[in-house]
PDB file of C-alpha atoms in Angstrom:
ATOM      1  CA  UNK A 252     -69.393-131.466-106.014  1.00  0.00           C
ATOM      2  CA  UNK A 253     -69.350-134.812-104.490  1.00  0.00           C
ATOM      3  CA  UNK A 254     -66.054-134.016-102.477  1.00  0.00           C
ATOM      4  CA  UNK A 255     -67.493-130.477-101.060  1.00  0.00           C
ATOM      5  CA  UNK A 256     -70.987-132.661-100.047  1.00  0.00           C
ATOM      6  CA  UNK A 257     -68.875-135.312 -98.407  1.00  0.00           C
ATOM      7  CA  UNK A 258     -66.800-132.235 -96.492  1.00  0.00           C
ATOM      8  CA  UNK A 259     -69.757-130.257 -95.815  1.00  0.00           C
ATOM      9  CA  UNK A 260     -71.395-133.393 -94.008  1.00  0.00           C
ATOM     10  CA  UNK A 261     -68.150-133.922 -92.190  1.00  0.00           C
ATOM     11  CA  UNK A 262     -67.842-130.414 -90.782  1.00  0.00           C
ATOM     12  CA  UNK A 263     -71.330-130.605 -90.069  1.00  0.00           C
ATOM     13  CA  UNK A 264     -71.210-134.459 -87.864  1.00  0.00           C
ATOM     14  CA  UNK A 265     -68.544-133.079 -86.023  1.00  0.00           C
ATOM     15  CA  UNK A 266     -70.444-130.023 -85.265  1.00  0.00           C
ATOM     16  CA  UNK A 267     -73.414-131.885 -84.064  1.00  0.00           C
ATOM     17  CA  UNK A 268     -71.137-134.526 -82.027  1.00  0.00           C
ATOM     18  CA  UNK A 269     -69.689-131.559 -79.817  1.00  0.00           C
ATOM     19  CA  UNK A 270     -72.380-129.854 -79.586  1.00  0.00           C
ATOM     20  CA  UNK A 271     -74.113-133.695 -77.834  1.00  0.00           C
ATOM     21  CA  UNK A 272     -70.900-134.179 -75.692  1.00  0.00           C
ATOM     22  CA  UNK A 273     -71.202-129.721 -74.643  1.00  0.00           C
ATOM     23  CA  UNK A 274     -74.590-130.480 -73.617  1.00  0.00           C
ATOM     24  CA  UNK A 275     -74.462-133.367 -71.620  1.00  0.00           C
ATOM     25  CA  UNK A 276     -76.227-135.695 -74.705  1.00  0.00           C
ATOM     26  CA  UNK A 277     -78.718-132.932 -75.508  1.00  0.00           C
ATOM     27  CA  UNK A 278     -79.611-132.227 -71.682  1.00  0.00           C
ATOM     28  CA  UNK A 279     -78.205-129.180 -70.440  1.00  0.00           C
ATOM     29  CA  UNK A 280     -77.704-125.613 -72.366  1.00  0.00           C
ATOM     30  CA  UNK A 281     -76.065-123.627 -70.250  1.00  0.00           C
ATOM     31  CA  UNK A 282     -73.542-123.821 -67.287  1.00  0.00           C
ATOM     32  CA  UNK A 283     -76.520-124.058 -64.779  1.00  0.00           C
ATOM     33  CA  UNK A 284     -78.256-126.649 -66.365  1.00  0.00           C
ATOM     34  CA  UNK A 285     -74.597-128.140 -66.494  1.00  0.00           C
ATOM     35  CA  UNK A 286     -74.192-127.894 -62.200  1.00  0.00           C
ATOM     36  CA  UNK A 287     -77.759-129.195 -61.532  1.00  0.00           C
ATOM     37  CA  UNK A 288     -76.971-132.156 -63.767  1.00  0.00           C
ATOM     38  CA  UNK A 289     -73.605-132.768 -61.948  1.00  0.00           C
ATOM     39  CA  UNK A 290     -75.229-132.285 -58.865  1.00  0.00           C
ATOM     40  CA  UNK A 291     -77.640-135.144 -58.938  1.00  0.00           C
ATOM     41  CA  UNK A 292     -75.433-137.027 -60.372  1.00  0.00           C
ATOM     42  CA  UNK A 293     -72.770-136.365 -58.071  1.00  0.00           C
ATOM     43  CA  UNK A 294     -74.190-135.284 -54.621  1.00  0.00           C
ATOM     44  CA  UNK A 295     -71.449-134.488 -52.457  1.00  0.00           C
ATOM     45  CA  UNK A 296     -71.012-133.541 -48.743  1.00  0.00           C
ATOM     46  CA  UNK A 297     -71.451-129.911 -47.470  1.00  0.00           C
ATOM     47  CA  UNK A 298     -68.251-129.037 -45.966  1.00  0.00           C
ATOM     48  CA  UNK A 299     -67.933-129.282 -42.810  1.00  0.00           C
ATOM     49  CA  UNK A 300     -67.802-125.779 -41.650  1.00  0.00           C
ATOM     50  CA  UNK A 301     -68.524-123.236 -38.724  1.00  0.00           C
ATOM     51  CA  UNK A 302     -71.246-120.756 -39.534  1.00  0.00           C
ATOM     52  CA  UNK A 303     -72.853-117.867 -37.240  1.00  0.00           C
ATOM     53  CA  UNK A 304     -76.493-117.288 -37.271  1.00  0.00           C
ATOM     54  CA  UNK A 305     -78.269-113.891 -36.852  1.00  0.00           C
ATOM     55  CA  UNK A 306     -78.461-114.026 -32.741  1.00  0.00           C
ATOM     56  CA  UNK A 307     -74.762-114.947 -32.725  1.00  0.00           C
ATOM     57  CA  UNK A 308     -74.765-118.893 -32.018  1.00  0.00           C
ATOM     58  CA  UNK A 309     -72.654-121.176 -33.855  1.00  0.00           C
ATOM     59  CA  UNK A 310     -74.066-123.721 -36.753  1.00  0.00           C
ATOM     60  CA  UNK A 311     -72.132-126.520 -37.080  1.00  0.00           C
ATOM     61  CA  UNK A 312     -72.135-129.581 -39.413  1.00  0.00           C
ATOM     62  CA  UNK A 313     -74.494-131.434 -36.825  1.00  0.00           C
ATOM     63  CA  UNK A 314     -77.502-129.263 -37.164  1.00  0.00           C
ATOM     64  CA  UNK A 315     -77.289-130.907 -41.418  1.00  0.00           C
ATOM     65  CA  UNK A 316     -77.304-133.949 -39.925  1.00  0.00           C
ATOM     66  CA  UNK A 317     -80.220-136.610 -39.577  1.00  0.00           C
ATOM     67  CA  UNK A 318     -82.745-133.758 -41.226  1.00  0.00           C
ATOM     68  CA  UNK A 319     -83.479-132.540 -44.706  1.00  0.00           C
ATOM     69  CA  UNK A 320     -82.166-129.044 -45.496  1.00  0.00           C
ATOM     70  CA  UNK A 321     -82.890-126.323 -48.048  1.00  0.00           C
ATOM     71  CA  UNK A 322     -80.101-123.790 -48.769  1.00  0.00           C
ATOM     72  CA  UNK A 323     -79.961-120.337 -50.578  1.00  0.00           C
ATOM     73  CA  UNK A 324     -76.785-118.336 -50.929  1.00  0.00           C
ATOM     74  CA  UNK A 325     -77.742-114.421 -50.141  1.00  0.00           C
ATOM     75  CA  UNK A 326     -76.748-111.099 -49.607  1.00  0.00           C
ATOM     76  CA  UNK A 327     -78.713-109.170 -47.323  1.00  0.00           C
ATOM     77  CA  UNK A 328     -78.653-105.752 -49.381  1.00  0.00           C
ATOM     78  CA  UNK A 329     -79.553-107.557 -52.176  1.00  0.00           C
ATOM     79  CA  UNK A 330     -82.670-105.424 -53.733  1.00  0.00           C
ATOM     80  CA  UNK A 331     -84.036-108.832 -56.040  1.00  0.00           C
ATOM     81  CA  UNK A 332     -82.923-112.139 -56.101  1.00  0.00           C
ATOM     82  CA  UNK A 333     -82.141-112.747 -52.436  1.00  0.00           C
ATOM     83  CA  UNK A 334     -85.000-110.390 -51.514  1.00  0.00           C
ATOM     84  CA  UNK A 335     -87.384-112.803 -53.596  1.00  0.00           C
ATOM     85  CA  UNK A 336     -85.733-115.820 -52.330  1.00  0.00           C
ATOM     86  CA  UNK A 337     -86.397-114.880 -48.811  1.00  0.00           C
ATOM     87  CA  UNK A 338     -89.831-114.555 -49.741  1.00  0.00           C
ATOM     88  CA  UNK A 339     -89.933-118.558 -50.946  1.00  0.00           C
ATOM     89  CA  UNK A 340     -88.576-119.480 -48.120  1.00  0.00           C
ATOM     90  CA  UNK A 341     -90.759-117.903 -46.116  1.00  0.00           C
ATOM     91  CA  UNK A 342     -93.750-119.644 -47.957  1.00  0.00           C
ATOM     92  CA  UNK A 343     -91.836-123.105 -48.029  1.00  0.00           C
ATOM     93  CA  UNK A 344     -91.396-122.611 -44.082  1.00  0.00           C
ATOM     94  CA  UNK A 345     -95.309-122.659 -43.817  1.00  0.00           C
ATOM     95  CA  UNK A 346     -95.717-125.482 -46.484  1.00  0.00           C
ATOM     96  CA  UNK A 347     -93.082-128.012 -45.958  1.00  0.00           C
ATOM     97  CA  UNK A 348     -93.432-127.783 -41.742  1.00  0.00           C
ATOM     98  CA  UNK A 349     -90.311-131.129 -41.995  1.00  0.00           C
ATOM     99  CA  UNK A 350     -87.674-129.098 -43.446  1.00  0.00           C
ATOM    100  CA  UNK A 351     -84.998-126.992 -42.075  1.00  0.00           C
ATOM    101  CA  UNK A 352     -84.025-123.366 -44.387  1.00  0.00           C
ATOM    102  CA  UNK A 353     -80.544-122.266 -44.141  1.00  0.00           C
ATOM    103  CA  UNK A 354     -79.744-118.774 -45.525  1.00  0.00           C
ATOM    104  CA  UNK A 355     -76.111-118.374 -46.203  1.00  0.00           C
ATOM    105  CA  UNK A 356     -74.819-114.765 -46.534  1.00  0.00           C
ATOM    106  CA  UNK A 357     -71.727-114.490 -49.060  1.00  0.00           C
ATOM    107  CA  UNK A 358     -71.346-111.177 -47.855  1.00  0.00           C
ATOM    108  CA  UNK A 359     -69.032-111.106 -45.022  1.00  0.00           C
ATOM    109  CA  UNK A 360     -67.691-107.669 -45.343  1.00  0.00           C
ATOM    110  CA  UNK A 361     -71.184-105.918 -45.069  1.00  0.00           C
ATOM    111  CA  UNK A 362     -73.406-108.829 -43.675  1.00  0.00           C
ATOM    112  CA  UNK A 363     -72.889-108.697 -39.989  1.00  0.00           C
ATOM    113  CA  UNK A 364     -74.815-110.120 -36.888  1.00  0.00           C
ATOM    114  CA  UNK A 365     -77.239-107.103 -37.521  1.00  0.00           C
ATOM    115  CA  UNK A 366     -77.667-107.524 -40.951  1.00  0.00           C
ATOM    116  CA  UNK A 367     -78.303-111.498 -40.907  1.00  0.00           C
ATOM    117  CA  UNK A 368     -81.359-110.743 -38.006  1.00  0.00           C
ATOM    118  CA  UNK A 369     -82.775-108.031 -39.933  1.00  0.00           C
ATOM    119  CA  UNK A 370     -83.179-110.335 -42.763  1.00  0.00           C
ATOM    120  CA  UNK A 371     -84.456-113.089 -40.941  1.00  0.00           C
ATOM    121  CA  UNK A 372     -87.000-110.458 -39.416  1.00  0.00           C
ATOM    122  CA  UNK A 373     -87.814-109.025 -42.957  1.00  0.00           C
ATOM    123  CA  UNK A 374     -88.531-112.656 -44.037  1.00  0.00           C
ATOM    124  CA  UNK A 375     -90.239-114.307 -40.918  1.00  0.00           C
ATOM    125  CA  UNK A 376     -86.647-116.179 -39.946  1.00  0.00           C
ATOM    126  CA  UNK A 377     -87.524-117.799 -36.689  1.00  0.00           C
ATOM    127  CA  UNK A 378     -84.022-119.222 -35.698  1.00  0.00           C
ATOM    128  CA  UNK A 379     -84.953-122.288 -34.777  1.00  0.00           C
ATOM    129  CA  UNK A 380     -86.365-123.888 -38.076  1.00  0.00           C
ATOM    130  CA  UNK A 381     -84.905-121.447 -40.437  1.00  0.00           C
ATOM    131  CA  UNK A 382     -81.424-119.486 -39.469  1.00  0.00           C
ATOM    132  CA  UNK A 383     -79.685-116.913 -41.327  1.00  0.00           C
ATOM    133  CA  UNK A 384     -75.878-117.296 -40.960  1.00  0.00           C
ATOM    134  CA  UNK A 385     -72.616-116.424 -42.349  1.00  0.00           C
ATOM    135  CA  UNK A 386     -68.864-117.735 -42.670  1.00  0.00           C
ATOM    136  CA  UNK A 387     -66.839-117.282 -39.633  1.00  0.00           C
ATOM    137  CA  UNK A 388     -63.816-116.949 -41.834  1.00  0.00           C
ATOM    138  CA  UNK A 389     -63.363-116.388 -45.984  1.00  0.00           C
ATOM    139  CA  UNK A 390     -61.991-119.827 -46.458  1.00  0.00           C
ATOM    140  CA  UNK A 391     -64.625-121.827 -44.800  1.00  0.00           C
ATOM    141  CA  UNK A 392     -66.858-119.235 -47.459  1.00  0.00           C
ATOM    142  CA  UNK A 393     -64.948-119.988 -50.806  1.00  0.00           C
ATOM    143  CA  UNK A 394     -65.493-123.159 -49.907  1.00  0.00           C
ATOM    144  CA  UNK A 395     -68.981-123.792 -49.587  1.00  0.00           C
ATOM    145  CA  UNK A 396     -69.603-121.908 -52.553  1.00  0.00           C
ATOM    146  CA  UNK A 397     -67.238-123.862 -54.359  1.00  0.00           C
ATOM    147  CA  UNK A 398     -68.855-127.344 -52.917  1.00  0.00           C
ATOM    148  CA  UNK A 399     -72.383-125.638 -54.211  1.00  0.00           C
ATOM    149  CA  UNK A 400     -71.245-124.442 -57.122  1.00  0.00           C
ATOM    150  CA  UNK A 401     -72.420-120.613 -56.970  1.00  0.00           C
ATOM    151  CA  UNK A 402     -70.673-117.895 -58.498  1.00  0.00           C
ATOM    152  CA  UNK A 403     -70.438-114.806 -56.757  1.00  0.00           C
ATOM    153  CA  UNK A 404     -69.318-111.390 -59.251  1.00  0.00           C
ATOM    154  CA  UNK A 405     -69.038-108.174 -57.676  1.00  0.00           C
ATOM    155  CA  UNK A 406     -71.245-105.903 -59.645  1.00  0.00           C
ATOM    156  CA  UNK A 407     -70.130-101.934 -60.711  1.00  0.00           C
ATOM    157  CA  UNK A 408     -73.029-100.866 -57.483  1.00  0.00           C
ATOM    158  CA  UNK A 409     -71.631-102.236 -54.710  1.00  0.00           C
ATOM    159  CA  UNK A 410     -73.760-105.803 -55.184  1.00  0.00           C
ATOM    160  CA  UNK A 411     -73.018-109.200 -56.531  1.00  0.00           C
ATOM    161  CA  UNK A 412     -74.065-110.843 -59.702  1.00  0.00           C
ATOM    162  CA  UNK A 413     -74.932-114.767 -58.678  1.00  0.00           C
ATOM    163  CA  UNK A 414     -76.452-117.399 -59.583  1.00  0.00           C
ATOM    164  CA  UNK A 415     -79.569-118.357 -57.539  1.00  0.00           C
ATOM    165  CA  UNK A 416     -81.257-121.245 -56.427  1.00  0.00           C
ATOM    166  CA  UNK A 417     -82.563-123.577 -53.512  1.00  0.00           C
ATOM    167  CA  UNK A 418     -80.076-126.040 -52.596  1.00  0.00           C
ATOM    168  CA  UNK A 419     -81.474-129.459 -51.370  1.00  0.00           C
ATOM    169  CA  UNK A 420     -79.261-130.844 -48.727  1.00  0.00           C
ATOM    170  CA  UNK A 421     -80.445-134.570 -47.650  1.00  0.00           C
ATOM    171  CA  UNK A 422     -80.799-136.237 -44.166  1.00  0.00           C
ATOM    172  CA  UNK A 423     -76.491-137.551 -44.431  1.00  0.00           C
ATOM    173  CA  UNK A 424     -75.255-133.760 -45.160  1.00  0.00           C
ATOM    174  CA  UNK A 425     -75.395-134.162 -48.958  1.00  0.00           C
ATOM    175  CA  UNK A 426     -76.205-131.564 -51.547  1.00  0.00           C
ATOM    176  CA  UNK A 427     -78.082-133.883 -53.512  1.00  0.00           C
ATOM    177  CA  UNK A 428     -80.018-131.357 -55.873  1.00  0.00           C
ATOM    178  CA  UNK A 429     -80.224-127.681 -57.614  1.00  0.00           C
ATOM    179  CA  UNK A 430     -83.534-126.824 -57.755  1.00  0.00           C
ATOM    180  CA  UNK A 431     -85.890-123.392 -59.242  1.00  0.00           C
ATOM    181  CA  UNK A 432     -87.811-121.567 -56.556  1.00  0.00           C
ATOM    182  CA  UNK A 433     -90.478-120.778 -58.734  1.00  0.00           C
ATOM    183  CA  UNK A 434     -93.095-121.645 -59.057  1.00  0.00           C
ATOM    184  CA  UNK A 435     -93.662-122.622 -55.749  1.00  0.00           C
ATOM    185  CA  UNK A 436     -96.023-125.658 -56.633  1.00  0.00           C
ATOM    186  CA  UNK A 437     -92.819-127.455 -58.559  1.00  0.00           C
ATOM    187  CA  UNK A 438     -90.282-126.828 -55.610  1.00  0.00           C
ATOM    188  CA  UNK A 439     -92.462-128.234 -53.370  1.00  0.00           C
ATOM    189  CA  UNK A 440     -92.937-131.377 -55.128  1.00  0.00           C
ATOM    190  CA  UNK A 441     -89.572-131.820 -55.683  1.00  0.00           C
ATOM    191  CA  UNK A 442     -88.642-131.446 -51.788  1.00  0.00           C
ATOM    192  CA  UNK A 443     -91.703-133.554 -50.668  1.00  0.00           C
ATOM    193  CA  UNK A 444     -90.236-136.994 -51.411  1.00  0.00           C
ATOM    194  CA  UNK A 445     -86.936-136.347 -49.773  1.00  0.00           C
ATOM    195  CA  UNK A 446     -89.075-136.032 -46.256  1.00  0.00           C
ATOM    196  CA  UNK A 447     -90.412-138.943 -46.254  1.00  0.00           C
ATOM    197  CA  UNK A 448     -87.327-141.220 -46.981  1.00  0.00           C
TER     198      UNK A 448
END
């Protein structure tokens, strides 16, 4: 009896001590949670890539630099994520006049010059502020998505599966955090103090 207490307590310490290392000491539950923890911890540079915004001008790593930048990772056809994340952005445009919104199509076989202004013109894009854009080529793509950690699944209707978010890039270039668009209130709060530093 003693022995099969003693074993059941072992099985069950070493289930509990994974379990605390899987979840980053308790923090994180899934592999989102997982990313956004790395993220802060971590922030790393955007790569430094060529994008192409919806009235055909090139976006280079100098328009991250010196300003504070929130990213989301779209696909124009996209009937609900992307559609509601344009939405946020379009009420974080209004509320947060110091930032700069990049919308990054993964899309590059469907999401053309066309498709990237009628987005930003479904969504109140002004491409100045706020640009829509895409990968000039599928490496400079992988890439970015890699750096930001999305995952992009084609889906059996001609979509994508992915995981969404607003990406905080700061003043030096850096993806610095992960953050929830809703609700609104929250996301603002976290951007606010990145402004004023």
């Amino acid at each position: 009896m003693a022995r099969s207490l003693a074993a059941a307590m072992a099985v069950i310490i070493v289930a509990v001590a994974a379990f605390w290392s899987a979840t980053e000491g308790f923090r994180v539950f899934t592999t989102e949670g997982a990313r956004r923890l790395d993220v802060a911890r971590s922030p790393r540079p955007l790569p430094a890539v060529v994008l192409e915004d919806q009235d055909g001008r090139r976006v280079g790593p100098e328009w991250l630099r010196g300003r504070v930048v929130l990213v989301e990772f779209v696909y124009t056809r996209c009937p609900t994520l992307c559609s509601t994340l344009g939405e946020v952005f379009g009420r974080l445009s209004q509320a947060l006049p110091g930032v700069a919104l990049l919308s990054i199509s993964f899309d590059m076989e469907h999401d053309g010059r066309a498709e990237l202004k009628d987005y930003a013109l479904r969504h109140g894009a002004d491409g100045d502020r706020w640009r829509v854009v895409r990968p000039t080529s599928g490496g400079d793509l992988r890439e970015l998505l890699d750096t930001a950690g999305v995952v992009v699944i084609p889906d059996s209707w001609g979509g994508y599966q992915h995981n969404a978010a607003v990406h905080l890039v700061d003043d030096r270039g850096r993806l610095v955090r992960v953050l929830d668009f809703e609700p609104l209130s929250a996301l603002i709060d976290e951007v606010t103090p990145w402004l004023a530093s």
